Coordinates of C-alpha atoms in Angstrom, one line a residue:
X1 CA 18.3 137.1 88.6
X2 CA 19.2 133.7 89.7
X3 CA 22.0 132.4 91.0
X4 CA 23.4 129.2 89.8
X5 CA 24.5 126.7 92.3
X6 CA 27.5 124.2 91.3
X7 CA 27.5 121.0 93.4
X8 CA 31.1 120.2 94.4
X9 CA 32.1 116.8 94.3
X10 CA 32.3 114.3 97.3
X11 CA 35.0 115.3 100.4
X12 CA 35.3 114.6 103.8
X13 CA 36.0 117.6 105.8
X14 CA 37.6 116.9 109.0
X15 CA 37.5 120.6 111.4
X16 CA 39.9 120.1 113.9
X17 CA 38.8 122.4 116.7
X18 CA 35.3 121.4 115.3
X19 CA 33.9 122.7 118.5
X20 CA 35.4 126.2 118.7
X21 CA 33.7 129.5 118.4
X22 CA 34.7 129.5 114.8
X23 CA 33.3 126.5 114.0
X24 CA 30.0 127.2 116.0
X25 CA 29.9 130.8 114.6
X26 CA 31.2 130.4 111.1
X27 CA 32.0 127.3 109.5
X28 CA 29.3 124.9 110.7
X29 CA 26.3 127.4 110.1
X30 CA 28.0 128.3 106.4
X31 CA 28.6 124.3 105.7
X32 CA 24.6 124.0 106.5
X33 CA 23.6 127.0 103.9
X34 CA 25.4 125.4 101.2
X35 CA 23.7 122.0 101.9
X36 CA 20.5 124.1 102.2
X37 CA 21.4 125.5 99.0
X38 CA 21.9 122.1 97.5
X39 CA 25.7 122.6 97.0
X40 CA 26.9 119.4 99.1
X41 CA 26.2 116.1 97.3
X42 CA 25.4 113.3 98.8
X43 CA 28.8 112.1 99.1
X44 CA 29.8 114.9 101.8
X45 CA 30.8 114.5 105.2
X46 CA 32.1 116.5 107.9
X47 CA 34.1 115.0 110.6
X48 CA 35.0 117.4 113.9
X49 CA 38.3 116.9 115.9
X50 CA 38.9 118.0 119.2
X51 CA 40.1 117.4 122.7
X52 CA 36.3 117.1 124.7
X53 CA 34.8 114.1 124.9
X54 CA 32.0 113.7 122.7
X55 CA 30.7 111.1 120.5
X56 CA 28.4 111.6 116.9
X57 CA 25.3 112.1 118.3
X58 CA 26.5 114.8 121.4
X59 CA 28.2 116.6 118.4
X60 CA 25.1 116.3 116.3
X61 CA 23.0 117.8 118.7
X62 CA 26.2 120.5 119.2
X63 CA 26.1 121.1 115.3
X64 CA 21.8 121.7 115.6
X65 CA 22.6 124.6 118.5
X66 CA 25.1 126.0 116.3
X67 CA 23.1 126.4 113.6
X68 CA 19.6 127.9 115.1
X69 CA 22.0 130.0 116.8
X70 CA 24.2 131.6 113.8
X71 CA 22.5 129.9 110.6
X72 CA 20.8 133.0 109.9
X73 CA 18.1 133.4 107.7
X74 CA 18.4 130.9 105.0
X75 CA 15.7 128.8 102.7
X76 CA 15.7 125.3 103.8
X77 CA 12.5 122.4 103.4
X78 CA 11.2 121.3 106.8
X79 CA 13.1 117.8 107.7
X80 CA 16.5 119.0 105.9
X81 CA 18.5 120.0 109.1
X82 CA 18.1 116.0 109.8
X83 CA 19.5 115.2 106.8
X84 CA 22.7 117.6 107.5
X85 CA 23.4 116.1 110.7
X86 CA 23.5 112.9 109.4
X87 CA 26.4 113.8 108.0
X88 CA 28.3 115.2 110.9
X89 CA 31.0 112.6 113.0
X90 CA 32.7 113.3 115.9
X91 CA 36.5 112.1 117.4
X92 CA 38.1 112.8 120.5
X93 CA 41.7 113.5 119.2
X94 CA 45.1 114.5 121.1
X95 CA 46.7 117.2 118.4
X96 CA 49.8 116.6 120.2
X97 CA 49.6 112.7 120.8
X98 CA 47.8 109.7 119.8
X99 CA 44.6 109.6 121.2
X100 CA 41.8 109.4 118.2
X101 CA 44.3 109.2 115.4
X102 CA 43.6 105.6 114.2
X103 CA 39.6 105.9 114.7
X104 CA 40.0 109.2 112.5
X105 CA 41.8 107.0 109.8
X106 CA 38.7 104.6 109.8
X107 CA 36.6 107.2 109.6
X108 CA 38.1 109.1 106.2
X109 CA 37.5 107.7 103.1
X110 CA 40.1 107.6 100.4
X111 CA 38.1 107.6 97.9
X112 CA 37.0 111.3 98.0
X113 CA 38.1 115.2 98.3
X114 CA 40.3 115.2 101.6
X115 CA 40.3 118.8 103.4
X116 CA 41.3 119.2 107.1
X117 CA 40.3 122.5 108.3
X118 CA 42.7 124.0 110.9
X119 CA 40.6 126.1 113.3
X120 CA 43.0 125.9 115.8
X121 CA 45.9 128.2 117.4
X122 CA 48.6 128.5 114.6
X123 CA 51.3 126.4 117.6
X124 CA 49.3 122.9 116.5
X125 CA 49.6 123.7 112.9
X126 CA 52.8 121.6 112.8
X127 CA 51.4 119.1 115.3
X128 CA 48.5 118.2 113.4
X129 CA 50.2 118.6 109.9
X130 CA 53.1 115.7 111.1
X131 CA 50.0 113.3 112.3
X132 CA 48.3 113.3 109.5
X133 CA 50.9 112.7 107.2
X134 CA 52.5 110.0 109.7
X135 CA 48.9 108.5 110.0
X136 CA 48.4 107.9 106.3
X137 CA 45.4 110.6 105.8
X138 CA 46.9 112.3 103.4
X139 CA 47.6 112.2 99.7
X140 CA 48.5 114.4 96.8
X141 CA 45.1 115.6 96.5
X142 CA 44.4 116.3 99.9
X143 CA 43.9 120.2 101.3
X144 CA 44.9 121.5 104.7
X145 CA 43.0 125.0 105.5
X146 CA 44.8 127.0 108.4
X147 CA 43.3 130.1 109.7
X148 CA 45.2 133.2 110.7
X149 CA 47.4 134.4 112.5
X150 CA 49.8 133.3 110.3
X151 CA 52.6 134.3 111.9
X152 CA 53.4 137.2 114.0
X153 CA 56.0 138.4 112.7
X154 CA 58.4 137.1 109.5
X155 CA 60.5 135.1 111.3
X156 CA 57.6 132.8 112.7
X157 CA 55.8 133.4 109.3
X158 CA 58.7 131.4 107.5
X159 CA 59.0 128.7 110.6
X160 CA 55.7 127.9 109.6
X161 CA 55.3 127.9 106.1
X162 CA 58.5 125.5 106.7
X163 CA 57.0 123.0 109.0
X164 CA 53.9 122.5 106.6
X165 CA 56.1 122.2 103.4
X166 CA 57.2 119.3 105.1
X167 CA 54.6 117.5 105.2
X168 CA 52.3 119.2 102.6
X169 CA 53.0 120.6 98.2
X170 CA 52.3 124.5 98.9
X171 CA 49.1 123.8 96.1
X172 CA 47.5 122.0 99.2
X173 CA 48.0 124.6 101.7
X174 CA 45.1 127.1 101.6
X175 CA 45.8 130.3 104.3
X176 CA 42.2 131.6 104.7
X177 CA 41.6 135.3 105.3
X178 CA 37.5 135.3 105.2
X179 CA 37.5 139.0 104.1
X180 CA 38.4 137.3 100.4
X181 CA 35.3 135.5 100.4
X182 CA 33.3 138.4 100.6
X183 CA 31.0 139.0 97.7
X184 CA 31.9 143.1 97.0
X185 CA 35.7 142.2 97.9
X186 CA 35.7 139.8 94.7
X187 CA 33.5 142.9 92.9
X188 CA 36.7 144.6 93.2
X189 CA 38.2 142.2 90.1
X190 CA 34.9 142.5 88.2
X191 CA 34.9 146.4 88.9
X192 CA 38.2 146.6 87.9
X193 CA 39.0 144.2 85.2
X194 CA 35.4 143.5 83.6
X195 CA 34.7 147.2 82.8
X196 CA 36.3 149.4 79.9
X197 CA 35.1 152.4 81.8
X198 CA 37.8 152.3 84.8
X199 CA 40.8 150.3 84.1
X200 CA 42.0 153.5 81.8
X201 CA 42.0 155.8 84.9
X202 CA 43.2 153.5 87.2
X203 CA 46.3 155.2 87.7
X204 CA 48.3 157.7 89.0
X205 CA 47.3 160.4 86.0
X206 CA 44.0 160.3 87.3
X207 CA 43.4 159.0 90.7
X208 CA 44.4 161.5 93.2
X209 CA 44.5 158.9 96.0
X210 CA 42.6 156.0 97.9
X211 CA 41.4 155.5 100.9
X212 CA 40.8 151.6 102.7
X213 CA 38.9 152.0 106.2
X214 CA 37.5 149.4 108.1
X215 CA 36.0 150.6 111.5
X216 CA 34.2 148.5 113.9
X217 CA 31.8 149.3 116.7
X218 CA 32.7 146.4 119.2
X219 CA 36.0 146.3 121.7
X220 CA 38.1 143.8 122.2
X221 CA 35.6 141.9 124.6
X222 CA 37.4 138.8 125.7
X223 CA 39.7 138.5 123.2
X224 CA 41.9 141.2 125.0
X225 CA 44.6 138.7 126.1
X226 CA 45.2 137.7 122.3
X227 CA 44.3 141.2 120.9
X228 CA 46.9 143.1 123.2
X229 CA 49.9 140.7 121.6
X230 CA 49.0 141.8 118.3
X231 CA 47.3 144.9 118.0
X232 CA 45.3 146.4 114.3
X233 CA 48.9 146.4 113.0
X234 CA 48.8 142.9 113.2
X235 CA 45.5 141.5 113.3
X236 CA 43.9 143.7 110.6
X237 CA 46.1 145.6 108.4
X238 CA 49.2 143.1 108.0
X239 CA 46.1 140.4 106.6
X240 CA 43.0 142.1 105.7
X241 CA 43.7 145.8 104.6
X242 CA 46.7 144.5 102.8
X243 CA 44.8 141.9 100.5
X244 CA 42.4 144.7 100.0
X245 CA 45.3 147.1 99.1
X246 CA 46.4 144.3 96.7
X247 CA 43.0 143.7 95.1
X248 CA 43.1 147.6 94.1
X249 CA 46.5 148.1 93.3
X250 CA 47.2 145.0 91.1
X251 CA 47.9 144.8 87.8
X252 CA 46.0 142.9 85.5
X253 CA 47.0 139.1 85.6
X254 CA 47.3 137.2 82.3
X255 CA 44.0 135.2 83.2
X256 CA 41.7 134.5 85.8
X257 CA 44.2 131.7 87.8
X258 CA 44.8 131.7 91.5
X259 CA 48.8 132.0 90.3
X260 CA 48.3 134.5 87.9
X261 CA 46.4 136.6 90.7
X262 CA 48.3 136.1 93.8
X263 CA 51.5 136.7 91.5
X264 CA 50.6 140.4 91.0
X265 CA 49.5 141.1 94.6
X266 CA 52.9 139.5 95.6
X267 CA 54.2 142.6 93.2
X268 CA 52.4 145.2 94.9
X269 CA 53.4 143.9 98.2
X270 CA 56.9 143.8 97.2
X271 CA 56.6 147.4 95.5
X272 CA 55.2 149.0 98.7
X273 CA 57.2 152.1 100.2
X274 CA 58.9 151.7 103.7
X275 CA 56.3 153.8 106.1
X276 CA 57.7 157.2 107.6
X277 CA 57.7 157.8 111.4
X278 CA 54.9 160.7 110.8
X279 CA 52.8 158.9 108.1
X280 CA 51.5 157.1 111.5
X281 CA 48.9 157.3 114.0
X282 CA 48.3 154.8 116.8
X283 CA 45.4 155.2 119.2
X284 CA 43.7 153.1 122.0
X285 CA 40.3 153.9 123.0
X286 CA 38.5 155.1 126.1
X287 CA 35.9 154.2 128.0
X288 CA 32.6 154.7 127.5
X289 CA 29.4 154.6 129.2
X290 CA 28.7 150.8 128.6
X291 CA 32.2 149.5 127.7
X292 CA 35.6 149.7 129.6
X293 CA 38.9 151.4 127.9
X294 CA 41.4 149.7 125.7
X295 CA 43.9 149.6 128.6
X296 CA 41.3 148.2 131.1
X297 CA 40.0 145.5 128.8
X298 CA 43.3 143.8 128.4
X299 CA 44.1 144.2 132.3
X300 CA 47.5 145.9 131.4
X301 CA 47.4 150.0 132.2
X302 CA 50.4 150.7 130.8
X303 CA 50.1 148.6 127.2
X304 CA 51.2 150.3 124.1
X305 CA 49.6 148.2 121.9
X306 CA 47.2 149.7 119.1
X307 CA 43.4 149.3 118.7
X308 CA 43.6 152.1 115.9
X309 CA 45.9 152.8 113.0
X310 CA 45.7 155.1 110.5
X311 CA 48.4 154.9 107.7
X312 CA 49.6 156.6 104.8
X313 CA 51.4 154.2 102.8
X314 CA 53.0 154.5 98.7
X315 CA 53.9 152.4 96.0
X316 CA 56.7 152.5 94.1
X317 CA 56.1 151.3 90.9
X318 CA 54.5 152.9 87.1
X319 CA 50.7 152.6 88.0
X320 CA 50.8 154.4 91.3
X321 CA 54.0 156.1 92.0
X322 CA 52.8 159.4 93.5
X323 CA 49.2 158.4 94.3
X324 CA 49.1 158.0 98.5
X325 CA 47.4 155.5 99.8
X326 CA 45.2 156.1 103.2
X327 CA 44.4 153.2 105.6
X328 CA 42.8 153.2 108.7
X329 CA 41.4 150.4 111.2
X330 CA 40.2 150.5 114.5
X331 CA 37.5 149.5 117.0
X332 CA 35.0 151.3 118.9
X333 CA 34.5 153.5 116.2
X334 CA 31.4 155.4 114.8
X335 CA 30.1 153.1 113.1
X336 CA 30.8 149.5 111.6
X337 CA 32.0 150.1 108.0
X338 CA 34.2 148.6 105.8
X339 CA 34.5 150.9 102.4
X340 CA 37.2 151.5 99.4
X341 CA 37.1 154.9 98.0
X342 CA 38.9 155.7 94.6
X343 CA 38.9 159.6 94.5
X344 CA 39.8 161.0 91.5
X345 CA 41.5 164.2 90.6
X346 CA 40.1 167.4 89.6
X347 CA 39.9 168.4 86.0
X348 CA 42.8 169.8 84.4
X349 CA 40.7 172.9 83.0
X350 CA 36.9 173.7 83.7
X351 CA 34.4 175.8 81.5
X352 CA 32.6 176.3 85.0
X353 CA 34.9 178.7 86.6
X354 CA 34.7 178.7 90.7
X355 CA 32.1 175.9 90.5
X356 CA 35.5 173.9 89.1
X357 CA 35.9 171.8 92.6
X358 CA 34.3 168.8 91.6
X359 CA 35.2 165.0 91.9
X360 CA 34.3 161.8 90.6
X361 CA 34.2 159.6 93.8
X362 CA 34.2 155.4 93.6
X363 CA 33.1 154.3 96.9
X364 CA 32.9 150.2 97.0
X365 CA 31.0 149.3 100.2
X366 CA 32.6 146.3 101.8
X367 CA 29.4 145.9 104.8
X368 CA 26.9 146.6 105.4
X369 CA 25.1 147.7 102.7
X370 CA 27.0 146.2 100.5
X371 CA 27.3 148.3 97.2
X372 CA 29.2 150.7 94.7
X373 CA 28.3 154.2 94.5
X374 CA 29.9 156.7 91.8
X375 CA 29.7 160.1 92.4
X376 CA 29.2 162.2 89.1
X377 CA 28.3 165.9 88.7
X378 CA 25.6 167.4 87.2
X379 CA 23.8 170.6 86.5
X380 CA 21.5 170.9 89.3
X381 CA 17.8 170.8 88.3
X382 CA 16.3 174.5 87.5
X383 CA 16.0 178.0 86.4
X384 CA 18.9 180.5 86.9
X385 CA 22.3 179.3 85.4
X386 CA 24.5 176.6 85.4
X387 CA 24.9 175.7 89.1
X388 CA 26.5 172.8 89.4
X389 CA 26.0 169.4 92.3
X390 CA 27.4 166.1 92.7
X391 CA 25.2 163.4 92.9
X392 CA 25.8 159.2 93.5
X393 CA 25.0 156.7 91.2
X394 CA 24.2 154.1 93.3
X395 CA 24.2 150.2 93.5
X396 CA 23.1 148.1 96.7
X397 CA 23.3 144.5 96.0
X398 CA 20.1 144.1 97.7
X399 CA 18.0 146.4 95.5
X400 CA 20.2 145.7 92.3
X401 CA 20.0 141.8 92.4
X402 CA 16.6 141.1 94.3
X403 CA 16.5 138.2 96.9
X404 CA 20.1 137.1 95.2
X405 CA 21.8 140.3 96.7
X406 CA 20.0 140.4 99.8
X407 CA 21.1 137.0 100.9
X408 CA 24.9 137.0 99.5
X409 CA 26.3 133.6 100.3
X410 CA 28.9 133.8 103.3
X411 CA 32.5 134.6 103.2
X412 CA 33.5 131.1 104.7
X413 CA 30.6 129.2 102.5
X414 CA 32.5 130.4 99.7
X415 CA 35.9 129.9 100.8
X416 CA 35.0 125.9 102.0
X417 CA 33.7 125.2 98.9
X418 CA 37.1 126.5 97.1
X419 CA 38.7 124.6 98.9
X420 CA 36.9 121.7 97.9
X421 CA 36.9 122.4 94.1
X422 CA 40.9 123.1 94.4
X423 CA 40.5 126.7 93.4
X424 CA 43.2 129.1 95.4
X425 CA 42.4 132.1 94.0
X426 CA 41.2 133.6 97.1
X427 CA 43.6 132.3 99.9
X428 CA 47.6 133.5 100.3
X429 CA 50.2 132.2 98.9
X430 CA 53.2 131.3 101.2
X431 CA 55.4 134.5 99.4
X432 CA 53.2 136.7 99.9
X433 CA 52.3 136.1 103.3
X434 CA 56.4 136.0 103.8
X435 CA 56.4 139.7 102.2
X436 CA 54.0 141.2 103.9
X437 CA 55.7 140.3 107.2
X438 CA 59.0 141.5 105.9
X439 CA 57.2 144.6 104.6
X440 CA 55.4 145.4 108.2
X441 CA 58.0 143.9 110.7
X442 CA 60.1 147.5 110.2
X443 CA 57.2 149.6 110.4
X444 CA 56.5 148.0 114.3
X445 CA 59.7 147.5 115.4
X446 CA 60.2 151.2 114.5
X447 CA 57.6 152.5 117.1
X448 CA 58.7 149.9 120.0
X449 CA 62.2 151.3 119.8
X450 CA 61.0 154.7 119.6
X451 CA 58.9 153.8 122.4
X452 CA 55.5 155.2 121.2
X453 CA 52.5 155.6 123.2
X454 CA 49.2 155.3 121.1
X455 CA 46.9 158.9 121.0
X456 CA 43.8 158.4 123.2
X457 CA 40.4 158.4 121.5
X458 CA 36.4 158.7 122.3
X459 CA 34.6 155.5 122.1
X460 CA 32.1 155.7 119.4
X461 CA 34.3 159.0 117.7
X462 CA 35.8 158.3 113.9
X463 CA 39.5 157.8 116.2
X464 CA 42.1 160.5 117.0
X465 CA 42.6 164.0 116.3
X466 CA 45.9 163.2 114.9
X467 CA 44.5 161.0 112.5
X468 CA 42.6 164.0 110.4
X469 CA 46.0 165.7 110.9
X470 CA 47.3 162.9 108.7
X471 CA 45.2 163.3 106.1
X472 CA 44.7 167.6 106.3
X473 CA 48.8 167.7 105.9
X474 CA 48.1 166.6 102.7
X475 CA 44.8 168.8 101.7
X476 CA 42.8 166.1 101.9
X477 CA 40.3 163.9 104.4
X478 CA 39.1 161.1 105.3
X479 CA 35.9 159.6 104.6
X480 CA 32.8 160.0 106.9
X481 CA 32.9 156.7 108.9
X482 CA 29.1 155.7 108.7
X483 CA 27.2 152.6 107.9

């Protein structure tokens, strides 16, 4: 199979914090790919913005480190990372004052796709959005990207949604969340909505419930200042698990249209039950041999703050009133695995007698390993009776697509290059950022005034005790967390 590459048409993308661990990690190594793959025409540019003094050819040289550092294994001719730096500019701007301003509006051309990629803390986003409007580098085509946090709570959410709608049409705002952009996520619509076989079941009749888990291996290293202010709550579930909530829960939209989409998630957010006290479990992990506690990472012994949540959450509305939905996040887990499971009830009546506790299981694997397994039951092979075994019907991308599975295309290459084309499909609307805020404000302002203290847990465990407590009050458990 193989996979057809769409040029986009000529932009200048201007990365303000262009060099930032995100751009070095993320967004410069992805840009290259796509040029690699032959996605960026000719016309393409990339400016970077930020406070160091640097000119073009310190930032080129910057851009080349970047990229042999995180570029990753991609297939490029010999002499084409010279022709991607010849595309990269530098400018030494003030966010908050004048300094660069007028050499940037010399520099963008008005003539092509205008994007200016936010990777900065979300306090310039007002900053930089005034400038460039008062600096005439802007139009009604141009495309601000911001990155997340967007907000930390609803009341900032809003403050921010209303600063940029002063300056920018909410079609030109584009509020990334990278775990959008990955290939399986966007499976989840195909899975879903492409396939006769599942959208009939997907519902409370016949899913007894669905678990969202993503667990990672690492701590929060030296992001614990940041981390401690916000927590999984907010970092992970109020963002990430909740567009993947959306993705499963959603109805079917009239058509494939970023409105048309990101109007039904807004419906599921806005459908979503109000959390119970005990339907909650907070932990912070401990130390282990090679890696400091929670509570010593962030310097604060006595922080609350969460670096595990599990949840079980419902939605009120025809599809799924009934069915439970389980989430869990957390670091310094087991393993590093992000993975939707869709279990579905028993049968109403089997032939089989005792050998009647059987399931069908969806498992979508998020990374690694990206894939969808369905688990089916059969007879098991041989003589002696009908004895009956579940077995999974299994899809890797990598084995199921060849090279064009093994070497998906980047969450943020995809996401750039949306932005680019105009397509919002995968990034937030302003709603439905506003109502997941207002949906998961309560649920933390409920545990501060109740003054909860998070459940310890074993670095490198699957999180705490009380979690499986969550899940066995209900006669059921959670997934293996393994990779």
């Amino acid at each position: 199979m193989v996979s057809r590459v769409i040029p986009v048409d000529p932009f200048d993308l201007v990365i303000f914090g262009g060099t930032g661990d995100l751009a070095r990690r993320k967004i410069l190594p992805g840009l290259f790919r796509r040029f690699c793959a032959g996605q960026m025409p000719k016309g393409a540019r990339v400016i970077g913005a930020a406070r160091g003094d640097m000119d073009s050819a310190a930032y080129r040289d910057f851009v080349a480190e970047a990229i042999a550092e995180f570029g990753g294994i991609h297939s490029c001719e010999e002499g084409t990372l010279a022709g991607f730096l010849e595309r990269m500019e530098f400018v030494t701007i003030d966010a908050r004052g004048d300094k660069g301003w007028d050499e940037l509006a010399k520099l963008v051309r008005p003539d092509v796709v205008r994007a200016y990629y936010f990777s900065v803390g979300p306090s310039l986003f007002a900053d930089l959005a005034h400038r460039l409007n008062a600096h005439g580098l802007t139009d009604a085509d141009s495309r601000i990207v911001v990155e997340k946090p967007f907000g930390r709570d609803l009341p900032s959410a809003k403050a921010l949604n209303r600063d940029l709608a002063m300056h920018f049409d909410e079609s030109q705002i584009y509020r990334i969340d990278h775990y959008l952009g990955k290939e399986t996520v966007q499976n989840l619509m195909a899975v879903r909505f492409g396939n006769m076989l599942f959208e009939p079941l997907w519902n409370s009749q016949y899913v007894d419930h669905i678990q969202i888990t993503v667990a990672e291996t690492v701590g929060v290293g030296g992001r614990g200042e940041y981390y401690d202010k916000s927590g999984a709550m907010r970092d992970m579930v109020q963002n990430h698990l909740m567009q993947l909530l959306c993705l499963i829960a959603m109805e079917p939209p009239s058509k494939f249209d970023p409105d048309a989409v990101r109007d039904e998630k807004l419906k599921v957010i806005r459908a979503l039950d109000d959390v119970e006290p005990y339907h909650i479990v907070r932990g912070q992990y401990e130390a282990s041999e090679s890696e400091p506690g929670y509570r010593e990472a962030v310097g604060d012994p006595r922080t609350r703050t969460e670096s595990y949540i599990a949840m079980k959450v419902g939605i009120s509305n025809w599809r799924w009133a009934g069915t439970p939905f389980y989430l869990r996040t957390g670091k310094m887990l087991k393993a590093r695995s992000s993975e939707i499971t869709v279990v579905f009830k028993e049968l109403n009546h089997s032939i089989f007698g005792e050998q009647s506790d059987h399931r069908n299981v969806l498992s979508i694997r998020l990374q690694p390993n990206e894939g969808i397994t369905l688990g089916v039951t059969i007879k098991e092979p041989g003589p002696g009776g009908m004895r009956l075994v579940d077995v999974p019907l299994d899809m890797s991308f990598a084995e199921a697509l060849g090279a064009d599975g093994a070497d998906q295309t980047d969450a943020y290459e995809r996401l750039i290059m949306d932005v680019i084309r105009g397509n919002q499909t995968l990034f937030m609307r302003g709603d439905e950022v506003e109502a997941a805020w207002a949906w998961t404000d309560p649920i933390i302002n409920g545990w501060e005034a109740r003054g909860e203290v998070p459940k310890t847990y074993d670095a490198g465990s699957e999180g705490p005790v009380d979690a499986v407590q969550l899940l066995a009050r209900d006669t059921r458990v959670w997934r293996k967390v393994a990779p």
